Short mmCIF file of C-alpha atoms in Angstrom, two decimals:
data_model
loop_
_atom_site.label_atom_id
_atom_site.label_comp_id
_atom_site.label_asym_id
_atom_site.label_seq_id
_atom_site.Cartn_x
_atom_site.Cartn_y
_atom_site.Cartn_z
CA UNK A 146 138.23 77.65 42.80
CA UNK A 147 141.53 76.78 44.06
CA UNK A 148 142.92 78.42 40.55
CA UNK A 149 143.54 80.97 38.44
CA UNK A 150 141.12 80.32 35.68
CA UNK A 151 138.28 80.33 36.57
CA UNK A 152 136.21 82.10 33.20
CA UNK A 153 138.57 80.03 31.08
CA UNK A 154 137.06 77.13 32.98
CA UNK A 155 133.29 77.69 32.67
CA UNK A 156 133.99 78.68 28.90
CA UNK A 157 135.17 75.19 28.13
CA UNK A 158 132.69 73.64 30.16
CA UNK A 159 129.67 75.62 28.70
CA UNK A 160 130.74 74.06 25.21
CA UNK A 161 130.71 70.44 26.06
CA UNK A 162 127.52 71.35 27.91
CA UNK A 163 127.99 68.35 30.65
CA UNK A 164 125.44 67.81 33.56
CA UNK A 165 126.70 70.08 35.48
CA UNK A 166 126.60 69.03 39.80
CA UNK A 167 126.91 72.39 42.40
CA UNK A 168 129.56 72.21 44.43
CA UNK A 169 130.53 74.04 47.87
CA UNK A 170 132.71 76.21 46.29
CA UNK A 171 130.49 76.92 43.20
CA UNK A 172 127.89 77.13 45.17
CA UNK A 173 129.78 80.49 47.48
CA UNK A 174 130.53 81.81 43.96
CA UNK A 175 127.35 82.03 42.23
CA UNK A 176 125.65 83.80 46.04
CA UNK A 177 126.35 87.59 46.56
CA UNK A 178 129.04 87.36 49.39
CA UNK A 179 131.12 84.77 49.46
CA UNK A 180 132.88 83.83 52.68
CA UNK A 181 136.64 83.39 51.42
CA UNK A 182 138.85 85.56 49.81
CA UNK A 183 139.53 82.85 47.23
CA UNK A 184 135.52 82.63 46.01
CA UNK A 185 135.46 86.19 46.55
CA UNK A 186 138.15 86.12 43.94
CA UNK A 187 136.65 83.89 41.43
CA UNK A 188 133.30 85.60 41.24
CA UNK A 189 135.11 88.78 40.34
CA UNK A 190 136.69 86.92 37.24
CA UNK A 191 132.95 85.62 36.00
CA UNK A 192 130.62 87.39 33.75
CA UNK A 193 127.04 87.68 34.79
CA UNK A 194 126.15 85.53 32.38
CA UNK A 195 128.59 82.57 33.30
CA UNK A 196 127.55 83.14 36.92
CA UNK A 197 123.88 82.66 35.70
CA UNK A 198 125.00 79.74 33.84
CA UNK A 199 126.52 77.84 37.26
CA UNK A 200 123.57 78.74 39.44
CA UNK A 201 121.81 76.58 37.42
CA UNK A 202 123.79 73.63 38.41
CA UNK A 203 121.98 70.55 39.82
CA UNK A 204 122.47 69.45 43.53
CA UNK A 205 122.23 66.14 42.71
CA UNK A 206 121.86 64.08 39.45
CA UNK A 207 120.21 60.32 38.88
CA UNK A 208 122.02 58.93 35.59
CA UNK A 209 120.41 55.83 33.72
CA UNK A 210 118.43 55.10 36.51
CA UNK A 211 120.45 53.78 38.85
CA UNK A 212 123.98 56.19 39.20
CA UNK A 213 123.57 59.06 42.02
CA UNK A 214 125.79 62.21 41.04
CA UNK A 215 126.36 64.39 43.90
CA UNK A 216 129.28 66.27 45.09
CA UNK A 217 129.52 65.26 48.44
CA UNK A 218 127.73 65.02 51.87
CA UNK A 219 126.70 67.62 54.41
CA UNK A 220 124.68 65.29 56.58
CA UNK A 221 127.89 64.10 58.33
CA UNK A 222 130.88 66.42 59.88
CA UNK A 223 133.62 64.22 58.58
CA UNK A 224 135.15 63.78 55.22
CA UNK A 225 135.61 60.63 52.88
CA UNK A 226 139.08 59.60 52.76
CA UNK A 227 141.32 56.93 51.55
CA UNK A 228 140.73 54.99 54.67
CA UNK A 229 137.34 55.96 55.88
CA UNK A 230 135.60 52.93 57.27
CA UNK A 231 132.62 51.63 55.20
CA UNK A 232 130.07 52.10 57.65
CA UNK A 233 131.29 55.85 57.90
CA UNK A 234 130.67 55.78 54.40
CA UNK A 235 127.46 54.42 53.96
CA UNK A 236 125.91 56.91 56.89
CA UNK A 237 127.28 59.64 54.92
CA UNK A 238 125.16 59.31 51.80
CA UNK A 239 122.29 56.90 53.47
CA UNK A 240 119.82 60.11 53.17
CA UNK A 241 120.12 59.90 49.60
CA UNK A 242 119.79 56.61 48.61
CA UNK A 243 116.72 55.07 46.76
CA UNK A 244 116.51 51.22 45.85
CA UNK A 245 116.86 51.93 42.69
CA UNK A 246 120.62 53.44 43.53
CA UNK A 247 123.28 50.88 42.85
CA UNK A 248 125.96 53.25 42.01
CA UNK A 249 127.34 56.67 44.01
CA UNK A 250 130.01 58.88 42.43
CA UNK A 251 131.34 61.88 44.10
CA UNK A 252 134.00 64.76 44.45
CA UNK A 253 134.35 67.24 47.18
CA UNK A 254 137.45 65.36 49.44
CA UNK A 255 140.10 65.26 47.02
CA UNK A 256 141.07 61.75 47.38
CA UNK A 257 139.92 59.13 45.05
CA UNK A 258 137.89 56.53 47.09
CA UNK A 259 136.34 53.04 45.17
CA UNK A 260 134.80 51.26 47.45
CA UNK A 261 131.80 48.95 47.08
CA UNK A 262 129.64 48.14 50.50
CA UNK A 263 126.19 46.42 50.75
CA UNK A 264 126.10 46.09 46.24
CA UNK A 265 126.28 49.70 45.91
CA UNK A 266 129.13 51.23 44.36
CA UNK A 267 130.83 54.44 45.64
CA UNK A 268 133.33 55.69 44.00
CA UNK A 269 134.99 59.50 45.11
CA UNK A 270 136.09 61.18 42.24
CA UNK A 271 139.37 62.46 41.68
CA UNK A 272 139.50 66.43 40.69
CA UNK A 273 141.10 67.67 37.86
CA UNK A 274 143.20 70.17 40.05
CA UNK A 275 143.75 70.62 42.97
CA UNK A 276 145.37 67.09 44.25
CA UNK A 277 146.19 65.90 47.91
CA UNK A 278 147.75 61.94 47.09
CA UNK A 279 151.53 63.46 45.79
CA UNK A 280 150.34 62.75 41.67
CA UNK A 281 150.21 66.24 40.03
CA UNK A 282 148.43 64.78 37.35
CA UNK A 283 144.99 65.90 36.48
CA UNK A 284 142.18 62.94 36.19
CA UNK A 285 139.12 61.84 34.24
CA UNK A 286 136.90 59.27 34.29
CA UNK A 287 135.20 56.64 31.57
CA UNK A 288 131.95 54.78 32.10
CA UNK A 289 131.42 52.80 29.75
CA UNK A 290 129.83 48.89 29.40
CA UNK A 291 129.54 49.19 33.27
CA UNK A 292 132.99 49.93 34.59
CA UNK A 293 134.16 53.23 35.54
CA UNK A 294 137.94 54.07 34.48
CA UNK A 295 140.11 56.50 35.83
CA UNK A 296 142.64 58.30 33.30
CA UNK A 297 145.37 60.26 34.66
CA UNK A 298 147.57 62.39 32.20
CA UNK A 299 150.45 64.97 32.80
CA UNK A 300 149.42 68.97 31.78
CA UNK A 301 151.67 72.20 31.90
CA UNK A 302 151.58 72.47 36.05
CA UNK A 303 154.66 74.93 35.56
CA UNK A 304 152.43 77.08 33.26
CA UNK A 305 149.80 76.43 35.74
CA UNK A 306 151.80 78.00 39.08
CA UNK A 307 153.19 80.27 36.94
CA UNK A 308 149.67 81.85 36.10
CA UNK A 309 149.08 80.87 39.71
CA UNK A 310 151.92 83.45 41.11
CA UNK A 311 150.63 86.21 39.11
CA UNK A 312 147.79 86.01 41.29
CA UNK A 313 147.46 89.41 43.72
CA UNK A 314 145.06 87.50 46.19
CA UNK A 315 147.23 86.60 48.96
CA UNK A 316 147.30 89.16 51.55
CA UNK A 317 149.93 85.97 53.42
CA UNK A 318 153.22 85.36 51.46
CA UNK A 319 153.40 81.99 53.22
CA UNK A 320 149.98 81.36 52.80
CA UNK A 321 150.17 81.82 49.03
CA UNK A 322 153.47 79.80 49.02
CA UNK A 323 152.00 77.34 51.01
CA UNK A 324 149.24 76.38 47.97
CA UNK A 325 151.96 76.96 45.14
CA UNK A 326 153.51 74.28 46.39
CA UNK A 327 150.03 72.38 46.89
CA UNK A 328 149.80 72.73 42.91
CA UNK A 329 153.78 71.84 42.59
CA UNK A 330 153.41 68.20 45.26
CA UNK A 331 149.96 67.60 44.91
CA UNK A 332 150.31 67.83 49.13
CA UNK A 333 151.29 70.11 51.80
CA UNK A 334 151.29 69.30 55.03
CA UNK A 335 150.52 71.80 57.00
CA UNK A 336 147.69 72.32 54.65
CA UNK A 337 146.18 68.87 54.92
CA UNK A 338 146.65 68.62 58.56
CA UNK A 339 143.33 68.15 58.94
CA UNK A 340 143.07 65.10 56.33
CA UNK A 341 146.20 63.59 58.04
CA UNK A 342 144.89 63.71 61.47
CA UNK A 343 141.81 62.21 60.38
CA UNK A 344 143.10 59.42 58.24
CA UNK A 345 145.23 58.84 61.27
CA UNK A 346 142.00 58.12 63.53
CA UNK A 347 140.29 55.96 60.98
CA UNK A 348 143.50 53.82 61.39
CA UNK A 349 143.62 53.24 64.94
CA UNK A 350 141.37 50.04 66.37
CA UNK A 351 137.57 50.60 67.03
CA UNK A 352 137.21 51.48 70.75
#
């Protein structure tokens, strides 16, 4: 989602043949009616057997023992930002938890968030695409000897929002305009007014 290829996509990621986690957005794709136009969209560009392929994602993923993979949390009603207190952040993925859990990595929010609270690890992973902190670069992570390492590296965006703008999905001009330049900033703010006003409460005292 939030592109405009999405079979090009699933092609490259059925060869490396990753674990695979279901997100919200995959998750709309691979049912029968998707709410938004934009997953509407995307299902239309999959072949039944790619859409077979996602809906055999996992919800959630324990790696080595001891690293939960999920995409994010539905048990709260507020995302994980930049600034999101810890205890905000430990509710949010407390239903989850085992003992054995000493490590939580995570998408959905769009913001890269490393925090560590009470020894466990969380750590929001940035997404390829699809940016809201002003770095148009896509991201990538490395575990390895117990450290997790985030890569960032510059791609064609031009060749990107030029694909983008050949897309006939936008019934809005401005709409459409208004996540071109999403792509072109990595942030809009009329877009992320949401994220702003929130970030803005977590930054104001504790009543």
């Amino acid at each position: 989602n939030f592109g405009p290829h999405p079979s090009q996509c699933v092609d490259i990621l059925k060869k490396l043949n990753p674990i695979c986690i279901m997100g919200n957005h995959d998750e709309q794709i691979v049912s029968e009616n998707p709410r938004n136009f934009w997953d509407k969209w995307s299902r239309q560009q999959l072949s039944d057997s790619q859409l077979r392929w996602m809906s055999e994602f996992d919800n959630s993923y324990v790696l080595d023992g001891h690293i939960l993979l999920v995409h994010g949390s539905y048990s709260v009603d507020y995302d994980i930002l930049p600034n999101t207190p810890d205890k905000d952040i430990k509710t949010a993925f407390k239903h989850l938890l085992t003992p054995e859990i000493d490590h939580v990595w995570f998408g959905h929010y769009h913001y890269q968030v490393d925090r560590v609270i009470d020894g466990v690890e969380y750590h929001c992973i940035r997404p390829v695409g699809h940016h809201r902190d002003k770095d148009t670069c896509a991201s990538y992570y490395i575990y390895e000897n117990g450290i997790l390492t985030q890569k960032r590296v510059k791609y064609e965006l031009s060749k990107t929002i030029e694909d983008f703008n050949r897309m006939t999905i936008f019934e809005d001009a401005e709409r459409k305009q208004q996540f071109a330049d999403l792509l072109k900033y990595a942030y809009h703010e009329e877009l992320l007014k949401k994220d702003l006003q929130q970030m803005l409460k977590n930054s104001l005292p504790a009543e």
